[in-house]
Amino acid sequence: MSLKCGIVGLPNVGKSTLFNAITQAGAESANYPFCTIEPNVGVVTVPDKRLDALTKLIKPQKTTPTTFEFVDIAGLVKGASRGEGLGNKFLSHIREVDAVVHVVRCFEDSDVTHVCGKADPISDVEIINLELILADLESLERRLERLKTKLKARDKQAQKEYELIQKIKEQALDKGLPVRNLSLDDEEQQIIKPLHLLTKKPVIYAANVGEEQLSHIGNDPLVNKLKEYAQKEGSSVIAISAKLESEIAELPLEERELFLKDLGLEESGLDRLIRASYRLLGLCTYFTAGEKEVRAWTTPVGTKAPQAAGIIHTDFERGFICAEVISYNDLIAAGSVQQARKSGKYRLEGKDYIVQEGDVIHFRFNV
């Protein structure tokens, strides 16, 4: 399944630098606003040590990780919802993503211009949130206009949508709050889904810090301000040095781990960000493992076996018979597929089985 996470923020907060580090795609990065004219797209692999362990155990011909797509969207400015800067063009790019990584500048550097004159993470976040809120309000007003004819015809579904839009406006947007702050039931979620509201999308705040800040990040005043803000809306914050990550990304793979150890880090900030983005969307990973290929697959949490099989191929879902399942931990503990079978760790599951994180699955089907 194709998943997109948009990287947003004010100009010169480190978005493109972070994107370069994530994808090593070479998106242009410079010290002036609106450097990014078109959204750059990069596909990255989701880091997963379980895939390495399964590869050593199975010894397949090839190994394929699951992937995630990041979109670098040009810097928004105050007034973007009215077309200021690069305006609505880039608001439309945000509508196309599943989740948002909001890069916030939490470092001081006189050599890098800040559009507002100084590093103030809360002000930066509020500028962008306000623009997205205004864009959502405009979108909902247009939708209300289109609903008028249906309301006159006493269309019950239109009436439900009208009432929900009023609820969203009154309880969230009119108060300057994002839609994701609202608690909506399943029916409301389905009604609102086609509207593609910007402030409904889940958010991770990426606090872009200097390398020297990493050693005392727990006491950093700018980062802590951002954490307090994010906590109020149920979002998370990941502190990351985009500049440092871009340096790490340029190293050969075998040197990266040593470099991180020298810095006293267990893993790169990018690995944490990629995995956090993956979790933010409520996704889980299952594996298929055979002599030809060991592969990781992405599926939403709560997916039943036939639909998980359909991610591999529609024929798998259409002709689903059953799923032969073993947990990753049980397979690794057994030491081999043969031993796992002997110990009875493999089990057959039917159409109602809900795929669990780390399942290793062989689908049986007949078309």
PDB file of N, CA and C in Angstrom, residues 206-262:
ATOM      1  N   ALA A 206       8.880  17.503  14.382  1.00  0.00           N
ATOM      2  CA  ALA A 206      10.308  17.211  14.346  1.00  0.00           C
ATOM      3  C   ALA A 206      11.054  18.457  14.800  1.00  0.00           C
ATOM      4  N   ALA A 207      11.586  18.408  16.023  1.00  0.00           N
ATOM      5  CA  ALA A 207      12.325  19.548  16.567  1.00  0.00           C
ATOM      6  C   ALA A 207      13.733  19.514  15.983  1.00  0.00           C
ATOM      7  N   ASN A 208      14.013  20.421  15.059  1.00  0.00           N
ATOM      8  CA  ASN A 208      15.327  20.457  14.418  1.00  0.00           C
ATOM      9  C   ASN A 208      16.307  21.211  15.318  1.00  0.00           C
ATOM     10  N   VAL A 209      17.298  20.494  15.825  1.00  0.00           N
ATOM     11  CA  VAL A 209      18.247  21.064  16.790  1.00  0.00           C
ATOM     12  C   VAL A 209      19.667  21.004  16.246  1.00  0.00           C
ATOM     13  N   GLY A 210      20.563  21.736  16.897  1.00  0.00           N
ATOM     14  CA  GLY A 210      21.981  21.672  16.548  1.00  0.00           C
ATOM     15  C   GLY A 210      22.606  20.435  17.188  1.00  0.00           C
ATOM     16  N   GLU A 211      23.704  19.971  16.608  1.00  0.00           N
ATOM     17  CA  GLU A 211      24.357  18.760  17.121  1.00  0.00           C
ATOM     18  C   GLU A 211      24.732  18.907  18.591  1.00  0.00           C
ATOM     19  N   GLU A 212      25.164  20.110  18.975  1.00  0.00           N
ATOM     20  CA  GLU A 212      25.600  20.340  20.357  1.00  0.00           C
ATOM     21  C   GLU A 212      24.440  20.243  21.353  1.00  0.00           C
ATOM     22  N   GLN A 213      23.199  20.370  20.879  1.00  0.00           N
ATOM     23  CA  GLN A 213      22.036  20.301  21.764  1.00  0.00           C
ATOM     24  C   GLN A 213      21.668  18.865  22.132  1.00  0.00           C
ATOM     25  N   LEU A 214      22.107  17.897  21.325  1.00  0.00           N
ATOM     26  CA  LEU A 214      21.689  16.509  21.520  1.00  0.00           C
ATOM     27  C   LEU A 214      22.129  15.941  22.860  1.00  0.00           C
ATOM     28  N   SER A 215      23.284  16.402  23.360  1.00  0.00           N
ATOM     29  CA  SER A 215      23.811  15.847  24.609  1.00  0.00           C
ATOM     30  C   SER A 215      22.988  16.251  25.826  1.00  0.00           C
ATOM     31  N   HIS A 216      22.212  17.322  25.713  1.00  0.00           N
ATOM     32  CA  HIS A 216      21.379  17.759  26.856  1.00  0.00           C
ATOM     33  C   HIS A 216      19.959  18.045  26.377  1.00  0.00           C
ATOM     34  N   ILE A 217      19.471  17.216  25.470  1.00  0.00           N
ATOM     35  CA  ILE A 217      18.185  17.484  24.825  1.00  0.00           C
ATOM     36  C   ILE A 217      17.023  17.488  25.812  1.00  0.00           C
ATOM     37  N   GLY A 218      17.136  16.718  26.893  1.00  0.00           N
ATOM     38  CA  GLY A 218      16.056  16.673  27.876  1.00  0.00           C
ATOM     39  C   GLY A 218      15.862  17.981  28.609  1.00  0.00           C
ATOM     40  N   ASN A 219      16.889  18.831  28.623  1.00  0.00           N
ATOM     41  CA  ASN A 219      16.804  20.115  29.320  1.00  0.00           C
ATOM     42  C   ASN A 219      16.791  21.298  28.366  1.00  0.00           C
ATOM     43  N   ASP A 220      16.613  21.036  27.070  1.00  0.00           N
ATOM     44  CA  ASP A 220      16.646  22.120  26.098  1.00  0.00           C
ATOM     45  C   ASP A 220      15.348  22.928  26.176  1.00  0.00           C
ATOM     46  N   PRO A 221      15.425  24.221  26.440  1.00  0.00           N
ATOM     47  CA  PRO A 221      14.209  25.021  26.643  1.00  0.00           C
ATOM     48  C   PRO A 221      13.308  25.105  25.410  1.00  0.00           C
ATOM     49  N   LEU A 222      13.891  25.237  24.217  1.00  0.00           N
ATOM     50  CA  LEU A 222      13.080  25.338  23.006  1.00  0.00           C
ATOM     51  C   LEU A 222      12.355  24.031  22.713  1.00  0.00           C
ATOM     52  N   VAL A 223      13.072  22.916  22.860  1.00  0.00           N
ATOM     53  CA  VAL A 223      12.458  21.605  22.622  1.00  0.00           C
ATOM     54  C   VAL A 223      11.364  21.324  23.643  1.00  0.00           C
ATOM     55  N   ASN A 224      11.612  21.672  24.889  1.00  0.00           N
ATOM     56  CA  ASN A 224      10.612  21.431  25.949  1.00  0.00           C
ATOM     57  C   ASN A 224       9.349  22.267  25.738  1.00  0.00           C
ATOM     58  N   LYS A 225       9.508  23.489  25.212  1.00  0.00           N
ATOM     59  CA  LYS A 225       8.340  24.307  24.880  1.00  0.00           C
ATOM     60  C   LYS A 225       7.482  23.612  23.834  1.00  0.00           C
ATOM     61  N   LEU A 226       8.161  23.063  22.836  1.00  0.00           N
ATOM     62  CA  LEU A 226       7.452  22.377  21.759  1.00  0.00           C
ATOM     63  C   LEU A 226       6.752  21.123  22.287  1.00  0.00           C
ATOM     64  N   LYS A 227       7.413  20.387  23.183  1.00  0.00           N
ATOM     65  CA  LYS A 227       6.812  19.183  23.758  1.00  0.00           C
ATOM     66  C   LYS A 227       5.548  19.513  24.544  1.00  0.00           C
ATOM     67  N   GLU A 228       5.587  20.601  25.306  1.00  0.00           N
ATOM     68  CA  GLU A 228       4.413  21.017  26.085  1.00  0.00           C
ATOM     69  C   GLU A 228       3.246  21.339  25.156  1.00  0.00           C
ATOM     70  N   TYR A 229       3.540  22.013  24.059  1.00  0.00           N
ATOM     71  CA  TYR A 229       2.509  22.371  23.088  1.00  0.00           C
ATOM     72  C   TYR A 229       1.915  21.120  22.442  1.00  0.00           C
ATOM     73  N   ALA A 230       2.796  20.221  22.010  1.00  0.00           N
ATOM     74  CA  ALA A 230       2.355  19.000  21.322  1.00  0.00           C
ATOM     75  C   ALA A 230       1.524  18.112  22.237  1.00  0.00           C
ATOM     76  N   GLN A 231       1.902  18.064  23.515  1.00  0.00           N
ATOM     77  CA  GLN A 231       1.200  17.209  24.468  1.00  0.00           C
ATOM     78  C   GLN A 231      -0.269  17.604  24.601  1.00  0.00           C
ATOM     79  N   LYS A 232      -0.556  18.893  24.494  1.00  0.00           N
ATOM     80  CA  LYS A 232      -1.922  19.380  24.633  1.00  0.00           C
ATOM     81  C   LYS A 232      -2.831  18.867  23.519  1.00  0.00           C
ATOM     82  N   GLU A 233      -2.252  18.611  22.341  1.00  0.00           N
ATOM     83  CA  GLU A 233      -3.075  18.122  21.234  1.00  0.00           C
ATOM     84  C   GLU A 233      -2.840  16.640  20.948  1.00  0.00           C
ATOM     85  N   GLY A 234      -2.110  15.984  21.853  1.00  0.00           N
ATOM     86  CA  GLY A 234      -1.908  14.542  21.703  1.00  0.00           C
ATOM     87  C   GLY A 234      -0.928  14.160  20.627  1.00  0.00           C
ATOM     88  N   SER A 235      -0.056  15.081  20.235  1.00  0.00           N
ATOM     89  CA  SER A 235       0.965  14.786  19.220  1.00  0.00           C
ATOM     90  C   SER A 235       2.304  14.510  19.900  1.00  0.00           C
ATOM     91  N   SER A 236       3.231  13.937  19.143  1.00  0.00           N
ATOM     92  CA  SER A 236       4.548  13.617  19.700  1.00  0.00           C
ATOM     93  C   SER A 236       5.625  14.500  19.077  1.00  0.00           C
ATOM     94  N   VAL A 237       6.764  14.552  19.761  1.00  0.00           N
ATOM     95  CA  VAL A 237       7.904  15.342  19.300  1.00  0.00           C
ATOM     96  C   VAL A 237       9.129  14.444  19.217  1.00  0.00           C
ATOM     97  N   ILE A 238       9.854  14.548  18.112  1.00  0.00           N
ATOM     98  CA  ILE A 238      11.126  13.843  17.973  1.00  0.00           C
ATOM     99  C   ILE A 238      12.207  14.889  17.730  1.00  0.00           C
ATOM    100  N   ALA A 239      13.202  14.932  18.608  1.00  0.00           N
ATOM    101  CA  ALA A 239      14.317  15.862  18.428  1.00  0.00           C
ATOM    102  C   ALA A 239      15.304  15.253  17.443  1.00  0.00           C
ATOM    103  N   ILE A 240      15.679  16.027  16.450  1.00  0.00           N
ATOM    104  CA  ILE A 240      16.542  15.516  15.400  1.00  0.00           C
ATOM    105  C   ILE A 240      17.408  16.648  14.857  1.00  0.00           C
ATOM    106  N   SER A 241      18.660  16.366  14.598  1.00  0.00           N
ATOM    107  CA  SER A 241      19.544  17.355  13.993  1.00  0.00           C
ATOM    108  C   SER A 241      19.627  17.058  12.502  1.00  0.00           C
ATOM    109  N   ALA A 242      18.907  17.831  11.712  1.00  0.00           N
ATOM    110  CA  ALA A 242      18.862  17.585  10.264  1.00  0.00           C
ATOM    111  C   ALA A 242      20.256  17.673   9.655  1.00  0.00           C
ATOM    112  N   LYS A 243      21.052  18.624  10.127  1.00  0.00           N
ATOM    113  CA  LYS A 243      22.399  18.784   9.585  1.00  0.00           C
ATOM    114  C   LYS A 243      23.256  17.553   9.872  1.00  0.00           C
ATOM    115  N   LEU A 244      23.176  17.065  11.116  1.00  0.00           N
ATOM    116  CA  LEU A 244      23.948  15.880  11.492  1.00  0.00           C
ATOM    117  C   LEU A 244      23.458  14.660  10.717  1.00  0.00           C
ATOM    118  N   GLU A 245      22.143  14.527  10.582  1.00  0.00           N
ATOM    119  CA  GLU A 245      21.591  13.377   9.864  1.00  0.00           C
ATOM    120  C   GLU A 245      22.013  13.377   8.406  1.00  0.00           C
ATOM    121  N   SER A 246      22.145  14.556   7.821  1.00  0.00           N
ATOM    122  CA  SER A 246      22.570  14.624   6.427  1.00  0.00           C
ATOM    123  C   SER A 246      24.028  14.173   6.296  1.00  0.00           C
ATOM    124  N   GLU A 247      24.837  14.446   7.333  1.00  0.00           N
ATOM    125  CA  GLU A 247      26.230  13.981   7.330  1.00  0.00           C
ATOM    126  C   GLU A 247      26.290  12.466   7.486  1.00  0.00           C
ATOM    127  N   ILE A 248      25.443  11.926   8.367  1.00  0.00           N
ATOM    128  CA  ILE A 248      25.397  10.470   8.575  1.00  0.00           C
ATOM    129  C   ILE A 248      24.975   9.767   7.292  1.00  0.00           C
ATOM    130  N   ALA A 249      23.995  10.354   6.596  1.00  0.00           N
ATOM    131  CA  ALA A 249      23.455   9.732   5.382  1.00  0.00           C
ATOM    132  C   ALA A 249      24.496   9.615   4.273  1.00  0.00           C
ATOM    133  N   GLU A 250      25.520  10.479   4.322  1.00  0.00           N
ATOM    134  CA  GLU A 250      26.557  10.449   3.288  1.00  0.00           C
ATOM    135  C   GLU A 250      27.611   9.371   3.540  1.00  0.00           C
ATOM    136  N   LEU A 251      27.610   8.807   4.763  1.00  0.00           N
ATOM    137  CA  LEU A 251      28.603   7.790   5.103  1.00  0.00           C
ATOM    138  C   LEU A 251      28.232   6.435   4.507  1.00  0.00           C
ATOM    139  N   PRO A 252      29.215   5.589   4.206  1.00  0.00           N
ATOM    140  CA  PRO A 252      28.920   4.214   3.800  1.00  0.00           C
ATOM    141  C   PRO A 252      28.182   3.501   4.929  1.00  0.00           C
ATOM    142  N   LEU A 253      27.331   2.553   4.596  1.00  0.00           N
ATOM    143  CA  LEU A 253      26.499   1.870   5.588  1.00  0.00           C
ATOM    144  C   LEU A 253      27.300   1.297   6.745  1.00  0.00           C
ATOM    145  N   GLU A 254      28.462   0.708   6.432  1.00  0.00           N
ATOM    146  CA  GLU A 254      29.248   0.050   7.475  1.00  0.00           C
ATOM    147  C   GLU A 254      29.861   1.050   8.456  1.00  0.00           C
ATOM    148  N   GLU A 255      29.959   2.328   8.062  1.00  0.00           N
ATOM    149  CA  GLU A 255      30.554   3.342   8.931  1.00  0.00           C
ATOM    150  C   GLU A 255      29.523   4.066   9.798  1.00  0.00           C
ATOM    151  N   ARG A 256      28.264   3.991   9.409  1.00  0.00           N
ATOM    152  CA  ARG A 256      27.230   4.757  10.113  1.00  0.00           C
ATOM    153  C   ARG A 256      27.084   4.316  11.564  1.00  0.00           C
ATOM    154  N   GLU A 257      27.072   3.005  11.790  1.00  0.00           N
ATOM    155  CA  GLU A 257      26.885   2.502  13.146  1.00  0.00           C
ATOM    156  C   GLU A 257      28.024   2.945  14.064  1.00  0.00           C
ATOM    157  N   LEU A 258      29.251   2.896  13.563  1.00  0.00           N
ATOM    158  CA  LEU A 258      30.406   3.340  14.358  1.00  0.00           C
ATOM    159  C   LEU A 258      30.316   4.829  14.660  1.00  0.00           C
ATOM    160  N   PHE A 259      29.880   5.602  13.671  1.00  0.00           N
ATOM    161  CA  PHE A 259      29.750   7.038  13.849  1.00  0.00           C
ATOM    162  C   PHE A 259      28.717   7.348  14.935  1.00  0.00           C
ATOM    163  N   LEU A 260      27.593   6.631  14.899  1.00  0.00           N
ATOM    164  CA  LEU A 260      26.553   6.833  15.913  1.00  0.00           C
ATOM    165  C   LEU A 260      27.047   6.477  17.304  1.00  0.00           C
ATOM    166  N   LYS A 261      27.825   5.374  17.407  1.00  0.00           N
ATOM    167  CA  LYS A 261      28.377   4.960  18.699  1.00  0.00           C
ATOM    168  C   LYS A 261      29.303   6.021  19.253  1.00  0.00           C
ATOM    169  N   ASP A 262      30.097   6.626  18.384  1.00  0.00           N
ATOM    170  CA  ASP A 262      31.015   7.688  18.813  1.00  0.00           C
ATOM    171  C   ASP A 262      30.252   8.886  19.373  1.00  0.00           C
TER     172      ASP A 262
END
